[in-house]
Coordinates of N, CA and C in Angstrom, one line a residue:
M1 N 44.1 -95.7 159.6 CA 42.9 -95.6 159.0 C 42.4 -97.1 158.6
N2 N 41.1 -97.3 158.8 CA 40.4 -98.4 158.6 C 40.1 -98.5 157.1
T3 N 40.2 -99.7 156.5 CA 39.6 -99.9 155.2 C 38.7 -101.0 155.1
Y4 N 37.7 -100.9 154.2 CA 36.8 -101.9 154.0 C 36.5 -102.2 152.5
D5 N 36.1 -103.5 152.3 CA 35.8 -104.0 150.9 C 34.3 -103.4 150.5
A6 N 33.5 -103.3 151.6 CA 32.2 -102.9 151.2 C 31.6 -102.1 152.4
I7 N 30.8 -100.9 152.1 CA 30.2 -100.1 153.0 C 28.6 -100.4 152.7
V8 N 27.8 -100.7 153.8 CA 26.6 -100.8 153.7 C 25.8 -99.8 154.3
V9 N 24.9 -98.9 153.9 CA 24.1 -97.8 154.6 C 22.8 -98.3 154.9
G10 N 22.5 -98.4 156.1 CA 21.3 -98.8 156.6 C 21.3 -100.3 157.1
S11 N 20.8 -100.7 158.3 CA 20.8 -101.9 158.7 C 19.4 -102.7 158.9
G12 N 18.4 -102.3 158.0 CA 17.2 -102.9 157.9 C 17.3 -104.1 157.2
I13 N 16.0 -104.6 156.6 CA 16.0 -105.8 156.0 C 17.0 -106.1 154.7
S14 N 17.0 -105.0 154.0 CA 17.8 -105.1 152.7 C 19.3 -104.8 153.2
G15 N 19.6 -103.8 153.9 CA 20.9 -103.6 154.4 C 21.6 -104.7 155.2
G16 N 20.7 -105.2 156.1 CA 21.1 -106.3 157.0 C 21.6 -107.6 156.2
W17 N 20.6 -107.8 155.3 CA 20.9 -109.0 154.4 C 22.1 -108.8 153.4
A18 N 22.3 -107.7 153.0 CA 23.4 -107.4 152.0 C 24.7 -107.5 152.9
A19 N 24.7 -107.0 154.1 CA 25.9 -107.1 155.0 C 26.3 -108.6 155.1
M20 N 25.1 -109.4 155.5 CA 25.4 -110.8 155.9 C 25.9 -111.5 154.7
E21 N 25.5 -111.3 153.5 CA 26.0 -112.0 152.3 C 27.4 -111.5 152.0
L22 N 27.6 -110.2 152.2 CA 29.1 -109.8 151.9 C 30.1 -110.5 152.9
C23 N 29.6 -110.5 154.1 CA 30.6 -111.1 155.2 C 30.7 -112.5 155.0
K24 N 29.6 -113.3 154.4 CA 29.9 -114.7 154.1 C 30.7 -115.0 153.0
K25 N 30.9 -114.1 152.1 CA 31.7 -114.1 150.9 C 33.1 -113.8 151.4
G26 N 33.4 -113.4 152.6 CA 34.8 -113.0 153.0 C 35.1 -111.5 152.9
L27 N 34.1 -110.7 152.6 CA 34.4 -109.2 152.4 C 34.5 -108.6 153.8
K28 N 35.4 -107.7 154.0 CA 35.4 -106.9 155.3 C 34.3 -105.8 155.1
T29 N 33.3 -105.8 155.9 CA 32.2 -105.0 155.6 C 31.9 -104.2 156.9
I30 N 31.4 -102.9 156.6 CA 31.1 -101.9 157.7 C 29.4 -101.5 157.4
V31 N 28.8 -101.4 158.4 CA 27.5 -101.0 158.2 C 27.2 -99.7 159.0
L32 N 26.7 -98.7 158.3 CA 26.4 -97.6 158.8 C 24.9 -97.4 159.1
E33 N 24.5 -97.1 160.4 CA 23.2 -97.0 160.9 C 23.0 -95.7 161.6
R34 N 22.0 -94.9 161.0 CA 21.7 -93.5 161.8 C 21.2 -93.7 163.1
G35 N 20.4 -94.9 163.4 CA 19.8 -94.9 164.7 C 20.5 -95.6 165.8
R36 N 19.8 -95.9 166.9 CA 20.3 -96.4 168.0 C 20.4 -97.9 168.0
Q37 N 21.3 -98.5 168.8 CA 21.5 -99.9 169.0 C 20.3 -100.5 169.9
V38 N 19.9 -101.6 169.5 CA 18.6 -102.3 170.2 C 19.3 -103.4 170.8
E39 N 19.2 -103.4 172.1 CA 19.5 -104.6 173.0 C 18.5 -105.6 173.2
H40 N 18.9 -106.8 173.1 CA 17.7 -107.9 173.3 C 17.2 -107.7 174.7
I41 N 16.0 -107.9 174.9 CA 15.2 -107.9 176.3 C 15.1 -106.5 176.8
K42 N 16.3 -105.8 177.0 CA 16.2 -104.5 177.6 C 15.4 -103.5 176.6
D43 N 15.6 -103.5 175.4 CA 14.9 -102.6 174.7 C 13.5 -103.1 174.1
Y44 N 13.1 -104.1 174.7 CA 11.8 -104.6 174.2 C 10.9 -104.5 175.7
P45 N 10.7 -103.4 176.1 CA 10.0 -103.2 177.4 C 8.6 -103.7 177.6
T46 N 7.9 -103.9 176.5 CA 6.4 -104.4 176.5 C 6.3 -105.7 176.0
T47 N 7.3 -106.4 175.6 CA 7.2 -107.8 174.9 C 6.4 -108.7 175.8
N48 N 6.6 -108.7 177.0 CA 6.0 -109.9 177.9 C 4.6 -109.3 178.5
L49 N 4.2 -108.1 178.2 CA 2.9 -107.6 178.8 C 1.7 -108.0 177.9
A50 N 0.6 -108.3 178.6 CA -0.6 -108.6 177.9 C -1.3 -107.3 177.7
P51 N -2.2 -107.1 176.8 CA -2.7 -105.8 176.4 C -3.4 -105.0 177.7
W52 N -4.0 -105.9 178.6 CA -4.6 -105.3 179.8 C -3.6 -104.8 180.8
E53 N -2.4 -105.2 180.5 CA -1.1 -104.6 181.4 C -0.6 -103.4 181.0
L54 N -1.0 -102.9 179.8 CA -0.6 -101.7 179.3 C -1.5 -100.6 179.8
L55 N -0.9 -99.4 180.0 CA -1.7 -98.2 180.7 C -2.9 -98.0 180.0
H56 N -2.9 -98.1 178.6 CA -4.1 -97.7 177.8 C -4.6 -98.9 177.0
R57 N -4.4 -100.2 177.5 CA -4.8 -101.3 177.0 C -4.4 -101.4 175.6
N58 N -3.3 -101.0 175.2 CA -2.8 -101.1 173.8 C -3.4 -100.3 172.8
Q59 N -4.1 -99.2 173.3 CA -4.8 -98.3 172.4 C -4.0 -97.2 172.1
N60 N -4.0 -96.5 171.0 CA -3.1 -95.3 170.6 C -3.7 -94.1 171.4
T61 N -2.9 -93.5 172.0 CA -3.3 -92.3 172.8 C -3.4 -91.0 172.0
K62 N -3.8 -89.9 172.5 CA -4.0 -88.6 171.7 C -2.5 -88.3 171.3
K63 N -1.6 -88.4 172.2 CA -0.1 -87.9 171.9 C 0.4 -88.8 170.8
I64 N 0.2 -90.1 170.8 CA 0.7 -91.0 169.8 C 0.1 -90.6 168.4
K65 N -1.2 -90.4 168.4 CA -1.9 -90.0 167.2 C -1.4 -88.6 166.7
E66 N -0.9 -87.7 167.5 CA -0.5 -86.5 167.1 C 1.0 -86.5 166.6
D67 N 1.8 -87.2 167.5 CA 3.2 -87.1 167.2 C 3.6 -88.2 166.1
Q68 N 2.8 -89.2 165.9 CA 3.1 -90.3 165.1 C 1.8 -90.5 164.1
H69 N 1.3 -89.4 163.6 CA 0.0 -89.3 162.8 C 0.2 -90.3 161.6
I70 N 1.3 -90.3 161.1 CA 1.5 -91.3 159.7 C 1.8 -92.7 160.1
Q71 N 2.6 -92.9 161.2 CA 3.1 -94.1 161.7 C 1.8 -94.9 162.3
V72 N 0.7 -94.4 162.8 CA -0.3 -95.2 163.2 C -1.1 -95.7 162.2
R73 N -0.9 -95.3 161.0 CA -1.6 -95.8 159.8 C -1.0 -97.4 159.5
G74 N 0.1 -97.7 160.1 CA 0.7 -99.0 160.0 C 0.5 -99.8 161.3
F75 N 1.5 -100.4 161.7 CA 1.4 -101.2 163.0 C 1.7 -100.5 164.3
C76 N 1.8 -99.3 164.2 CA 2.3 -98.5 165.4 C 1.1 -98.4 166.5
N77 N 1.4 -98.9 167.6 CA 0.5 -98.9 168.8 C 1.2 -98.5 170.2
E78 N 0.4 -98.5 171.2 CA 1.1 -98.2 172.5 C 2.2 -99.2 172.7
A79 N 2.1 -100.5 172.4 CA 3.1 -101.5 172.9 C 4.3 -101.4 172.1
N80 N 4.3 -100.7 170.9 CA 5.5 -100.7 170.1 C 5.9 -99.2 169.5
S81 N 5.2 -98.2 169.9 CA 5.3 -96.9 169.4 C 6.8 -96.5 169.5
H82 N 7.6 -97.1 170.4 CA 9.0 -96.5 170.7 C 9.8 -96.9 169.5
F83 N 9.4 -97.9 168.8 CA 10.3 -98.2 167.7 C 10.0 -97.4 166.3
F84 N 8.9 -96.6 166.4 CA 8.4 -95.8 165.2 C 8.9 -94.3 165.3
V85 N 9.2 -93.8 164.4 CA 9.7 -92.4 164.3 C 8.6 -91.3 164.7
N86 N 9.1 -90.3 165.3 CA 8.0 -89.2 165.5 C 8.0 -88.4 164.2
D87 N 6.7 -88.5 163.7 CA 6.5 -87.7 162.5 C 6.7 -86.2 162.4
K88 N 6.4 -85.6 163.8 CA 6.7 -84.2 163.8 C 8.1 -83.9 163.7
E89 N 9.0 -84.8 164.3 CA 10.4 -84.6 164.2 C 11.1 -84.9 162.9
H90 N 10.4 -85.8 162.1 CA 10.9 -86.3 160.9 C 9.9 -86.1 159.7
P91 N 9.7 -84.8 159.4 CA 8.6 -84.8 158.3 C 9.1 -85.0 157.0
Y92 N 8.3 -85.1 156.0 CA 8.7 -85.2 154.6 C 7.8 -84.6 153.6
V93 N 8.2 -84.3 152.3 CA 7.2 -83.7 151.6 C 6.5 -84.9 150.8
Q94 N 5.2 -84.7 150.7 CA 4.4 -85.7 149.9 C 3.7 -85.0 148.8
K95 N 4.1 -85.4 147.6 CA 3.5 -84.7 146.3 C 2.3 -85.5 146.1
K96 N 2.2 -86.8 146.4 CA 1.0 -87.5 146.5 C 0.9 -88.2 147.7
P97 N -0.1 -88.7 148.2 CA -0.3 -89.4 149.4 C 0.6 -90.5 149.6
Y98 N 1.5 -90.6 150.6 CA 2.5 -91.7 150.7 C 2.7 -91.9 152.2
D99 N 2.4 -93.0 152.7 CA 2.7 -93.3 154.1 C 4.1 -93.9 154.3
W100 N 5.0 -93.1 154.8 CA 6.4 -93.6 155.1 C 6.5 -94.1 156.3
I101 N 6.5 -95.4 156.7 CA 6.5 -96.0 157.8 C 8.0 -96.2 158.2
R102 N 8.5 -95.8 159.2 CA 10.0 -95.7 159.5 C 10.4 -96.0 161.0
G103 N 11.5 -96.6 161.2 CA 12.0 -96.7 162.5 C 13.6 -96.5 162.5
Y104 N 14.1 -95.7 163.3 CA 15.5 -95.3 163.1 C 16.2 -96.1 164.3
H105 N 16.8 -97.4 164.1 CA 17.6 -98.1 165.0 C 18.1 -99.3 164.2
V106 N 19.0 -100.1 164.9 CA 19.7 -101.1 164.2 C 18.7 -102.2 164.0
G107 N 18.5 -102.6 162.8 CA 17.4 -103.7 162.3 C 16.4 -102.9 161.7
G108 N 16.2 -101.7 161.7 CA 15.1 -100.9 160.8 C 13.9 -101.6 161.0
R109 N 13.2 -101.7 159.8 CA 11.8 -102.2 159.7 C 11.7 -103.7 159.9
S110 N 12.9 -104.4 160.1 CA 13.0 -105.9 160.2 C 12.4 -106.0 161.7
L111 N 12.3 -105.1 162.5 CA 11.8 -105.1 163.8 C 10.3 -104.9 163.8
M112 N 9.8 -104.3 162.7 CA 8.4 -103.6 162.8 C 7.5 -104.1 161.9
W113 N 8.0 -105.2 161.0 CA 7.0 -105.6 159.8 C 6.1 -106.7 160.3
G114 N 5.1 -107.0 159.4 CA 4.0 -107.8 159.7 C 4.2 -109.3 159.5
R115 N 5.4 -109.6 158.9 CA 5.9 -111.1 158.7 C 5.2 -111.8 157.7
Q116 N 4.3 -111.1 156.9 CA 3.5 -111.8 155.8 C 4.6 -111.9 154.7
C117 N 4.6 -113.1 154.1 CA 5.7 -113.4 153.0 C 5.0 -114.1 151.8
Y118 N 4.8 -113.4 150.7 CA 4.1 -114.1 149.6 C 5.0 -113.9 148.3
R119 N 5.0 -114.9 147.5 CA 5.8 -114.9 146.3 C 4.9 -114.1 145.4
W120 N 5.6 -113.2 144.4 CA 4.9 -112.7 143.2 C 4.8 -113.7 142.1
S121 N 3.8 -113.8 141.4 CA 3.7 -114.7 140.2 C 3.8 -114.0 138.9
D122 N 3.7 -114.6 137.8 CA 3.9 -113.9 136.5 C 2.7 -113.1 136.4
L123 N 1.7 -113.2 137.0 CA 0.6 -112.3 136.9 C 0.9 -110.9 137.4
D124 N 1.9 -110.9 138.3 CA 2.4 -109.6 138.9 C 3.4 -109.1 137.9
F125 N 4.4 -110.0 137.6 CA 5.6 -109.5 136.8 C 5.1 -109.1 135.3
E126 N 4.2 -109.7 134.8 CA 3.6 -109.3 133.4 C 2.6 -108.2 133.4
A127 N 2.1 -107.7 134.6 CA 0.9 -106.9 134.6 C 1.2 -105.6 133.9
N128 N 2.4 -104.9 134.0 CA 2.5 -103.7 133.4 C 2.5 -103.9 131.8
S129 N 3.1 -104.9 131.2 CA 3.1 -105.3 129.9 C 1.7 -105.4 129.4
K130 N 1.0 -106.2 130.1 CA -0.4 -106.6 129.6 C -1.3 -105.3 129.8
D131 N -1.2 -104.5 130.8 CA -2.1 -103.4 131.1 C -1.6 -102.2 130.2
G132 N -0.5 -102.1 129.7 CA 0.0 -101.0 129.0 C 0.4 -99.9 130.0
H133 N 0.5 -100.1 131.2 CA 0.9 -99.0 132.2 C 2.3 -99.1 132.8
G134 N 3.0 -98.2 133.0 CA 4.3 -98.3 133.6 C 5.3 -98.9 132.9
V135 N 6.5 -99.4 133.3 CA 7.4 -100.0 132.7 C 7.5 -101.7 133.0
D136 N 7.7 -102.3 131.9 CA 7.6 -103.8 132.1 C 8.8 -104.3 133.0
W137 N 8.5 -105.4 133.8 CA 9.6 -105.9 134.6 C 10.6 -106.6 133.7
P138 N 11.9 -106.3 133.9 CA 13.0 -107.1 133.2 C 13.1 -108.5 133.4
I139 N 12.5 -108.9 134.5 CA 12.6 -110.4 135.0 C 11.2 -111.0 135.1
R140 N 11.1 -112.4 135.0 CA 9.9 -113.0 135.4 C 10.1 -113.9 136.6
Y141 N 8.9 -114.6 136.8 CA 9.0 -115.3 138.2 C 10.1 -116.4 138.1
K142 N 10.3 -117.1 137.0 CA 11.3 -118.1 137.0 C 12.7 -117.6 137.2
D143 N 12.9 -116.3 137.0 CA 14.3 -115.7 137.3 C 14.5 -115.5 138.8
I144 N 13.4 -115.2 139.6 CA 13.6 -114.9 140.8 C 13.3 -116.0 141.9
A145 N 12.6 -117.0 141.3 CA 12.1 -118.2 142.1 C 13.2 -118.8 143.0
P146 N 14.3 -119.0 142.5 CA 15.4 -119.6 143.5 C 15.8 -118.7 144.5
W147 N 15.7 -117.4 144.2 CA 16.0 -116.5 145.4 C 14.9 -116.4 146.4
Y148 N 13.7 -116.5 146.0 CA 12.6 -116.6 147.0 C 13.0 -117.9 147.9
S149 N 13.3 -119.0 147.3 CA 13.5 -120.2 148.0 C 14.8 -120.0 149.0
Y150 N 15.8 -119.3 148.6 CA 17.0 -119.0 149.3 C 16.5 -118.2 150.6
V151 N 15.8 -117.2 150.5 CA 15.3 -116.4 151.5 C 14.3 -117.2 152.4
E152 N 13.5 -117.9 151.9 CA 12.5 -118.8 152.7 C 13.3 -119.8 153.5
Q153 N 14.4 -120.4 153.0 CA 15.1 -121.4 153.8 C 15.8 -120.8 154.8
F154 N 16.3 -119.6 154.8 CA 17.0 -118.9 155.8 C 16.1 -118.4 156.8
A155 N 15.1 -117.7 156.5 CA 14.1 -117.0 157.5 C 13.2 -118.0 158.1
G156 N 12.7 -119.0 157.4 CA 11.6 -119.9 158.0 C 10.4 -119.3 157.7
I157 N 9.6 -119.8 156.8 CA 8.3 -119.4 156.3 C 7.4 -120.4 156.5
S158 N 6.3 -120.2 157.5 CA 5.3 -121.3 157.5 C 4.1 -121.0 156.6
G159 N 3.6 -122.1 156.0 CA 2.5 -121.9 155.1 C 2.1 -123.2 154.5
S160 N 0.9 -123.2 153.8 CA 0.3 -124.5 153.1 C 0.6 -124.4 151.6
K161 N 1.0 -125.5 151.0 CA 1.1 -125.5 149.6 C -0.3 -125.7 148.8
E162 N -0.6 -124.9 148.0 CA -2.1 -124.8 147.6 C -2.2 -125.0 146.1
G163 N -1.0 -124.9 145.3 CA -1.1 -125.1 143.8 C -1.7 -124.0 143.1
L164 N -1.7 -122.7 143.7 CA -2.4 -121.6 143.1 C -1.5 -120.8 142.1
P165 N -1.8 -120.6 140.8 CA -1.0 -119.9 139.9 C -0.8 -118.6 140.3
Q166 N -1.7 -117.8 140.9 CA -1.6 -116.6 141.3 C -0.7 -116.2 142.5
L167 N -0.4 -117.4 143.4 CA 0.2 -117.3 144.6 C 1.2 -118.5 144.7
P168 N 2.3 -118.4 144.0 CA 3.2 -119.6 143.9 C 3.6 -120.1 145.3
D169 N 3.5 -121.5 145.4 CA 4.0 -122.1 146.6 C 5.5 -121.8 146.9
G170 N 5.9 -122.0 148.1 CA 7.4 -121.7 148.5 C 7.9 -123.0 149.1
D171 N 9.0 -122.8 149.8 CA 9.6 -123.7 150.6 C 9.2 -123.5 152.1
F172 N 8.2 -124.1 152.4 CA 7.5 -123.7 153.7 C 7.7 -124.8 154.9
L173 N 7.8 -124.2 156.1 CA 7.5 -124.9 157.3 C 6.1 -125.3 157.4
P174 N 5.8 -126.4 158.3 CA 4.4 -126.6 158.5 C 3.5 -125.4 158.7
P175 N 2.3 -125.4 158.1 CA 1.4 -124.2 158.3 C 0.8 -124.3 159.8
M176 N 0.5 -123.0 160.1 CA -0.2 -122.8 161.4 C -1.6 -123.4 161.1
E177 N -2.3 -123.9 162.1 CA -3.6 -124.4 162.0 C -4.7 -123.3 162.1
M178 N -5.7 -123.3 161.4 CA -6.8 -122.4 161.4 C -7.6 -122.8 162.6
N179 N -8.2 -121.8 163.3 CA -8.9 -121.9 164.3 C -10.3 -122.4 163.8
A180 N -11.3 -122.7 164.7 CA -12.6 -123.2 164.4 C -13.4 -122.4 163.5
L181 N -13.4 -121.1 163.7 CA -14.2 -120.1 162.8 C -13.5 -120.1 161.6
E182 N -12.1 -119.9 161.4 CA -11.5 -119.8 160.2 C -11.7 -121.1 159.3
T183 N -11.8 -122.3 159.9 CA -11.8 -123.5 159.3 C -13.3 -123.5 158.7
H184 N -14.3 -123.1 159.5 CA -15.7 -123.2 159.0 C -15.7 -122.2 157.8
V185 N -15.3 -121.0 158.0 CA -15.3 -119.9 156.7 C -14.7 -120.6 155.4
S186 N -13.5 -121.2 155.7 CA -12.8 -121.8 154.6 C -13.6 -123.0 153.8
E187 N -14.1 -123.8 154.7 CA -15.0 -124.9 154.2 C -16.3 -124.3 153.5
S188 N -16.8 -123.4 154.0 CA -18.0 -122.7 153.4 C -17.8 -122.0 152.0
I189 N -16.6 -121.4 152.0 CA -16.1 -120.8 150.7 C -16.0 -121.9 149.6
N190 N -15.3 -123.0 149.9 CA -15.1 -124.0 149.1 C -16.3 -124.8 148.6
Q191 N -17.4 -124.8 149.4 CA -18.5 -125.3 149.1 C -19.3 -124.4 148.0
K192 N -19.3 -123.1 148.4 CA -20.3 -122.2 147.6 C -19.7 -121.6 146.4
F193 N -18.3 -121.6 146.2 CA -17.7 -121.1 145.0 C -17.0 -122.2 144.1
T194 N -17.2 -122.2 143.0 CA -16.6 -123.2 142.1 C -15.5 -122.5 141.3
D195 N -15.2 -121.3 141.4 CA -14.3 -120.5 140.6 C -12.9 -120.4 141.1
G196 N -12.6 -121.3 142.0 CA -11.1 -121.2 142.4 C -10.8 -120.4 143.8
R197 N -12.1 -119.7 144.1 CA -11.8 -118.9 145.3 C -11.4 -119.8 146.5
R198 N -10.5 -119.3 147.2 CA -10.0 -120.0 148.4 C -9.8 -119.2 149.5
M199 N -9.7 -119.5 150.7 CA -9.3 -118.9 152.0 C -8.2 -119.9 152.6
I200 N -7.1 -119.3 152.7 CA -6.0 -120.3 153.2 C -5.3 -119.7 154.3
I201 N -4.4 -120.4 155.2 CA -3.6 -119.9 156.1 C -2.6 -118.9 155.7
G202 N -2.3 -117.9 156.3 CA -1.3 -117.0 155.8 C 0.2 -117.6 155.8
R203 N 0.8 -117.0 154.9 CA 2.4 -117.5 154.7 C 3.2 -116.4 155.5
V204 N 3.8 -116.8 156.7 CA 4.3 -115.9 157.5 C 5.6 -116.3 158.1
A205 N 6.5 -115.4 158.3 CA 7.8 -115.7 159.0 C 7.6 -115.8 160.5
N206 N 6.7 -116.8 160.8 CA 6.3 -117.3 162.2 C 6.8 -118.7 162.2
L207 N 7.9 -119.3 163.1 CA 8.2 -120.5 163.0 C 7.3 -121.5 163.7
T208 N 7.0 -122.6 162.9 CA 6.1 -123.5 163.5 C 7.0 -124.7 164.1
K209 N 8.2 -124.7 164.1 CA 9.2 -125.5 164.6 C 10.5 -124.8 164.7
G210 N 11.5 -125.4 165.4 CA 12.8 -124.9 165.6 C 13.3 -124.8 164.1
W211 N 14.2 -123.6 164.0 CA 14.7 -123.5 162.6 C 15.9 -122.7 162.7
N212 N 17.1 -123.1 162.2 CA 18.4 -122.5 162.1 C 18.7 -121.9 163.5
G213 N 18.4 -122.7 164.4 CA 18.9 -122.2 165.8 C 18.0 -121.4 166.5
R214 N 16.7 -121.2 166.0 CA 15.9 -120.3 166.8 C 14.6 -121.1 167.0
G215 N 14.0 -120.8 168.2 CA 12.9 -121.6 168.8 C 11.5 -121.3 168.0
P216 N 10.6 -122.1 168.2 CA 9.3 -121.9 167.5 C 8.4 -120.9 168.0
C217 N 7.5 -120.4 167.5 CA 6.5 -119.5 167.9 C 5.9 -120.1 169.1
Q218 N 5.4 -119.1 170.0 CA 4.9 -119.5 171.3 C 3.5 -119.3 171.3
Y219 N 2.9 -118.9 170.2 CA 1.5 -118.8 170.0 C 0.7 -118.0 171.0
R220 N 1.4 -116.8 171.4 CA 0.7 -115.8 172.4 C -0.2 -114.9 172.0
N221 N -0.2 -114.7 170.5 CA -1.0 -113.8 170.0 C -0.8 -112.4 170.3
L222 N 0.5 -112.1 170.5 CA 0.9 -110.8 170.9 C 2.0 -110.3 170.0
C223 N 2.2 -110.7 168.8 CA 3.3 -110.3 167.9 C 2.9 -108.8 167.5

């Protein structure tokens, strides 16, 4: 009989990270995943296809809209629908409207997320207490800031430091450049508004340079 120090259920972002940390600490760890294995290249059949090379130009078909009627409210489209669950086969009860975006495979939603990465500020952590709704967070930004840095330094998050209290800066890779239109809009906002309103480049897990053994973004606009 095999014995383990730790059992992790699910291999998504949380489960995958937990398993990595446990293994780094020397614990014998097993990960249980209900979904299929995903093999690099073979299980990404549409990765190198341009939208016009897809049968429906990357538009959701009637069948996708019917079978994945909840998933299409997220990032599900013709190019990646094979990673999202069939909502007819995996229904769930909604007491209130709730879009449960899911993928049953090794890696879970770490293969399907939009890569946007923003730190919460104390405006977020203190909101319940100040508004009188819900339960106050037991932590504040200063408590979790080192862990934000820990994750950013591992994953590689590109972005610009802006000094905004509502959007704390992180440990960023160089930011992606805005295109001509974005630059024009950003400059126009800065000129017309004096209340601190800003338009900045997104903070994303897209590498602008090689990082931790991984190559930089190829800027194909096909993520």
